[in-house]
């Protein structure tokens, strides 16, 4: 399962941060884009399983979903997409660059010293 290996990587990364600061992880904050290929609910349940027996057993996973945003130079504006069937500007249909929505990153690790 895709989300399980991601959960394991998040736990490893947060464990390393905590070890460097000689503290205990209270919470891990992650940003998950709608186009990242990761389902937030699946990641949350994978994390709940994966943290057992690790230093993060008591640490909460806080998922911040990120919507897909394209930047349209024709309109011009940044617009949030509600459907991702086509990555085009919802106003003019112009194919544009995705500026947000592919994120899969740790934004913060809360450590208790
Ligand atoms: Zn447009």
XYZ file of N, CA and C and ligand atoms in Angstrom:
340
model
N 0.845 -1.203 0.000
C 0.000 0.000 0.000
C 0.882 1.255 0.000
N 0.601 2.086 -0.962
C 1.327 3.318 -1.231
C 1.421 4.217 0.016
N 0.282 4.472 0.659
C 0.241 5.390 1.806
C 1.052 4.857 2.989
N 1.132 3.521 3.110
C 1.866 2.949 4.239
C 3.348 3.285 4.140
N 3.918 3.170 2.946
C 5.349 3.483 2.814
C 5.593 4.971 3.025
N 4.622 5.795 2.647
C 4.753 7.238 2.898
C 4.684 7.527 4.390
N 3.752 6.844 5.088
C 3.630 7.023 6.535
C 4.929 6.622 7.227
N 5.531 5.512 6.775
C 6.791 5.050 7.364
C 7.890 6.092 7.135
N 7.960 6.672 5.950
C 8.972 7.705 5.673
C 8.761 8.939 6.540
N 7.490 9.332 6.733
C 7.198 10.494 7.581
C 7.664 10.228 9.012
N 7.387 9.021 9.486
C 7.765 8.657 10.857
C 9.287 8.666 10.998
N 9.982 8.123 9.996
C 11.451 8.104 10.045
C 12.022 9.521 10.062
N 11.451 10.374 9.219
C 11.946 11.760 9.143
C 11.711 12.493 10.461
N 10.521 12.314 11.049
C 10.189 12.996 12.301
C 11.014 12.444 13.461
N 11.293 11.137 13.430
C 12.120 10.514 14.466
C 13.524 11.114 14.459
N 14.012 11.350 13.255
C 15.346 11.935 13.106
C 15.393 13.365 13.662
N 14.349 14.143 13.346
C 14.264 15.517 13.860
C 14.252 15.507 15.386
N 13.448 14.606 15.958
C 13.327 14.520 17.421
C 14.655 14.100 18.045
N 15.358 13.172 17.396
C 16.639 12.694 17.917
C 17.672 13.821 17.926
N 17.655 14.631 16.873
C 18.588 15.756 16.781
C 18.348 16.786 17.881
N 17.079 16.907 18.301
C 16.751 17.905 19.327
C 16.578 17.244 20.690
N 16.905 15.983 20.786
C 16.688 15.143 21.976
C 15.359 15.439 22.662
N 14.290 15.299 21.887
C 12.943 15.503 22.424
C 12.009 14.415 21.946
N 10.742 14.580 22.306
C 9.702 13.615 21.924
C 8.764 14.299 20.937
N 8.393 13.587 19.887
C 7.492 14.165 18.893
C 6.069 14.175 19.442
N 5.465 15.362 19.448
C 4.065 15.495 19.875
C 3.129 15.398 18.683
N 3.545 16.005 17.559
C 2.694 16.005 16.374
C 3.539 16.238 15.126
N 3.066 15.680 14.022
C 3.707 15.896 12.728
C 2.665 16.539 11.816
N 3.042 17.652 11.216
C 2.139 18.343 10.304
C 2.594 18.084 8.873
N 1.672 17.639 8.047
C 2.013 17.402 6.648
C 1.016 18.115 5.745
N 1.500 18.474 4.586
C 0.685 19.139 3.585
C 0.496 18.117 2.459
N -0.755 17.830 2.124
C -1.031 16.820 1.100
C -1.855 17.462 -0.018
N -1.237 17.597 -1.176
C -1.909 18.187 -2.321
C -2.906 17.230 -2.948
N -3.950 17.801 -3.539
C -4.993 16.993 -4.164
C -4.451 16.199 -5.359
N -3.312 16.621 -5.911
C -2.719 15.894 -7.038
C -1.498 15.081 -6.620
N -1.261 14.970 -5.311
C -0.055 14.284 -4.849
C -0.156 12.772 -5.029
N -1.369 12.264 -5.269
C -1.555 10.828 -5.405
C -1.768 10.148 -4.063
N -1.818 10.950 -3.002
C -2.011 10.395 -1.668
C -3.410 10.771 -1.174
N -4.137 9.774 -0.680
C -5.458 10.009 -0.113
C -5.275 10.282 1.380
N -5.740 11.453 1.824
C -5.506 11.884 3.210
C -6.025 10.860 4.223
N -7.222 10.332 3.995
C -7.810 9.372 4.937
C -6.963 8.101 4.998
N -6.492 7.653 3.843
C -5.670 6.442 3.804
C -4.332 6.680 4.499
N -3.783 7.880 4.307
C -2.515 8.211 4.968
C -2.709 8.243 6.483
N -3.830 8.815 6.928
C -4.107 8.904 8.364
C -4.205 7.509 8.978
N -4.900 6.574 8.321
C -5.036 5.240 8.920
C -3.731 4.457 8.798
N -2.980 4.668 7.712
C -1.680 4.013 7.577
C -0.724 4.485 8.676
N -0.792 5.785 8.960
C 0.068 6.352 9.997
C -0.262 5.737 11.365
N -1.565 5.613 11.646
C -2.008 5.047 12.921
C -1.440 3.642 13.126
N -1.348 2.872 12.037
C -0.765 1.526 12.122
C 0.753 1.592 12.222
N 1.346 2.438 11.377
C 2.805 2.444 11.228
C 3.525 2.995 12.462
N 2.848 3.851 13.231
C 3.532 4.481 14.375
C 3.692 3.537 15.562
N 2.935 2.425 15.562
C 2.989 1.494 16.699
C 4.405 0.943 16.845
N 4.935 1.047 18.049
C 6.272 0.539 18.321
C 7.388 1.478 17.910
N 7.026 2.692 17.455
C 8.041 3.688 17.097
C 8.022 4.807 18.145
N 9.011 5.688 18.121
C 9.003 6.819 19.068
C 7.812 7.757 18.849
N 7.072 7.568 17.749
C 5.936 8.447 17.454
C 4.596 7.838 17.870
N 4.664 6.836 18.718
C 3.441 6.126 19.094
C 2.358 7.057 19.645
N 2.771 8.133 20.337
C 1.799 9.065 20.922
C 1.644 10.331 20.074
N 2.325 10.402 18.959
C 2.321 11.645 18.178
C 1.158 11.672 17.196
N 0.572 12.825 17.113
C -0.585 13.023 16.242
C -0.106 13.386 14.832
N -0.843 12.950 13.826
C -0.556 13.365 12.454
C -1.611 14.387 12.046
N -1.161 15.574 11.690
C -2.081 16.642 11.304
C -1.924 16.858 9.795
N -2.989 16.551 9.069
C -2.926 16.643 7.612
C -3.603 17.923 7.138
N -2.863 18.688 6.375
C -3.428 19.905 5.794
C -3.645 19.656 4.302
N -4.894 19.518 3.873
C -5.136 19.277 2.448
C -4.879 20.547 1.644
N -4.270 20.378 0.474
C -3.976 21.525 -0.385
C -4.780 21.377 -1.678
N -5.587 22.379 -2.004
C -6.369 22.301 -3.242
C -5.477 22.492 -4.464
N -6.005 22.122 -5.631
C -5.263 22.343 -6.868
C -5.512 23.778 -7.327
N -4.426 24.471 -7.596
C -4.529 25.850 -8.069
C -3.742 25.960 -9.370
N -4.364 26.493 -10.400
C -3.659 26.751 -11.648
C -3.513 28.262 -11.811
N -2.440 28.623 -12.456
C -2.223 30.039 -12.710
C -2.527 30.293 -14.185
N -3.500 31.173 -14.427
C -3.895 31.482 -15.799
C -3.327 32.834 -16.185
N -2.578 32.835 -17.274
C -1.987 34.089 -17.736
C -2.926 34.837 -18.676
N -3.973 34.140 -19.129
C -4.884 34.786 -20.057
C -5.884 35.656 -19.291
N -6.330 35.184 -18.116
C -7.382 35.920 -17.378
C -6.926 37.236 -16.737
N -5.847 37.442 -16.083
C -4.902 36.498 -15.484
C -5.210 36.357 -14.003
N -5.094 35.147 -13.506
C -5.414 34.905 -12.103
C -4.953 33.521 -11.695
N -4.907 33.340 -10.399
C -4.703 32.004 -9.865
C -6.073 31.494 -9.453
N -6.413 30.318 -9.909
C -7.748 29.801 -9.607
C -7.684 28.390 -9.061
N -8.551 28.169 -8.084
C -8.636 26.852 -7.470
C -9.536 25.957 -8.324
N -9.115 24.721 -8.541
C -9.926 23.785 -9.317
C -10.735 22.892 -8.394
N -11.978 22.675 -8.758
C -12.822 21.807 -7.941
C -12.856 20.403 -8.528
N -12.606 20.284 -9.828
C -12.473 18.958 -10.442
C -11.139 18.935 -11.163
N -10.568 17.737 -11.248
C -9.215 17.644 -11.806
C -9.196 16.822 -13.081
N -10.329 16.717 -13.734
C -10.379 15.929 -14.968
C -9.478 16.567 -16.009
N -9.484 17.887 -16.040
C -8.612 18.613 -16.946
C -7.977 19.739 -16.153
N -6.664 19.871 -16.289
C -5.977 20.916 -15.534
C -5.967 22.201 -16.349
N -7.148 22.786 -16.472
C -7.287 24.009 -17.262
C -7.966 25.078 -16.423
N -7.825 26.311 -16.861
C -8.475 27.426 -16.178
C -9.994 27.237 -16.241
N -10.686 27.300 -15.070
C -12.137 27.074 -15.066
C -12.919 28.191 -15.751
N -12.287 29.317 -15.996
C -12.996 30.451 -16.609
C -12.865 30.428 -18.131
N -11.625 30.323 -18.612
C -11.435 30.449 -20.060
C -11.008 29.139 -20.717
N -10.711 28.120 -19.933
C -10.363 26.832 -20.522
C -8.932 26.731 -20.995
N -8.171 27.770 -20.768
C -6.771 27.781 -21.175
C -5.990 26.757 -20.337
N -5.120 25.999 -20.993
C -4.293 25.046 -20.253
C -3.173 25.826 -19.570
N -3.111 25.676 -18.251
C -2.140 26.480 -17.524
C -1.341 25.676 -16.539
N -0.421 26.349 -15.933
C 0.509 25.715 -15.021
C -0.136 25.459 -13.655
N 0.102 24.274 -13.129
C -0.375 23.967 -11.785
C 0.602 24.592 -10.795
N 0.122 25.493 -9.942
C 1.019 26.138 -8.979
C 0.923 25.528 -7.579
N -0.224 24.895 -7.284
C -0.347 24.202 -5.998
C -1.107 22.910 -6.222
N -0.917 21.954 -5.320
C -1.713 20.728 -5.388
C -0.874 19.472 -5.524
N 0.434 19.623 -5.804
C 1.294 18.449 -5.913
C 2.101 18.201 -4.634
N 1.881 19.030 -3.620
C 2.681 18.947 -2.399
C 2.496 17.630 -1.651
N 3.586 17.136 -1.141
C 3.546 16.058 -0.150
C 4.769 16.288 0.709
N 4.580 17.032 1.800
C 5.747 17.464 2.573
C 5.397 17.653 4.042
N 6.430 17.485 4.851
C 6.293 17.782 6.278
C 6.461 19.286 6.439
N 5.489 19.940 7.077
C 5.612 21.385 7.278
C 6.114 21.697 8.682
N 5.841 20.819 9.648
C 6.298 21.067 11.008
C 6.342 19.769 11.804
N 7.286 19.688 12.697
C 7.340 18.591 13.660
C 7.329 19.218 15.041
N 6.265 18.937 15.789
C 6.179 19.508 17.148
C 6.948 18.613 18.112
N 7.915 19.212 18.764
C 8.794 18.465 19.663
C 8.597 18.936 21.098
N 8.543 17.978 21.995
C 8.529 18.321 23.421
C 9.883 17.960 23.987
N 10.570 18.944 24.517
C 11.949 18.728 24.991
C 11.947 17.972 26.323
Zn -8.211 31.752 -17.629
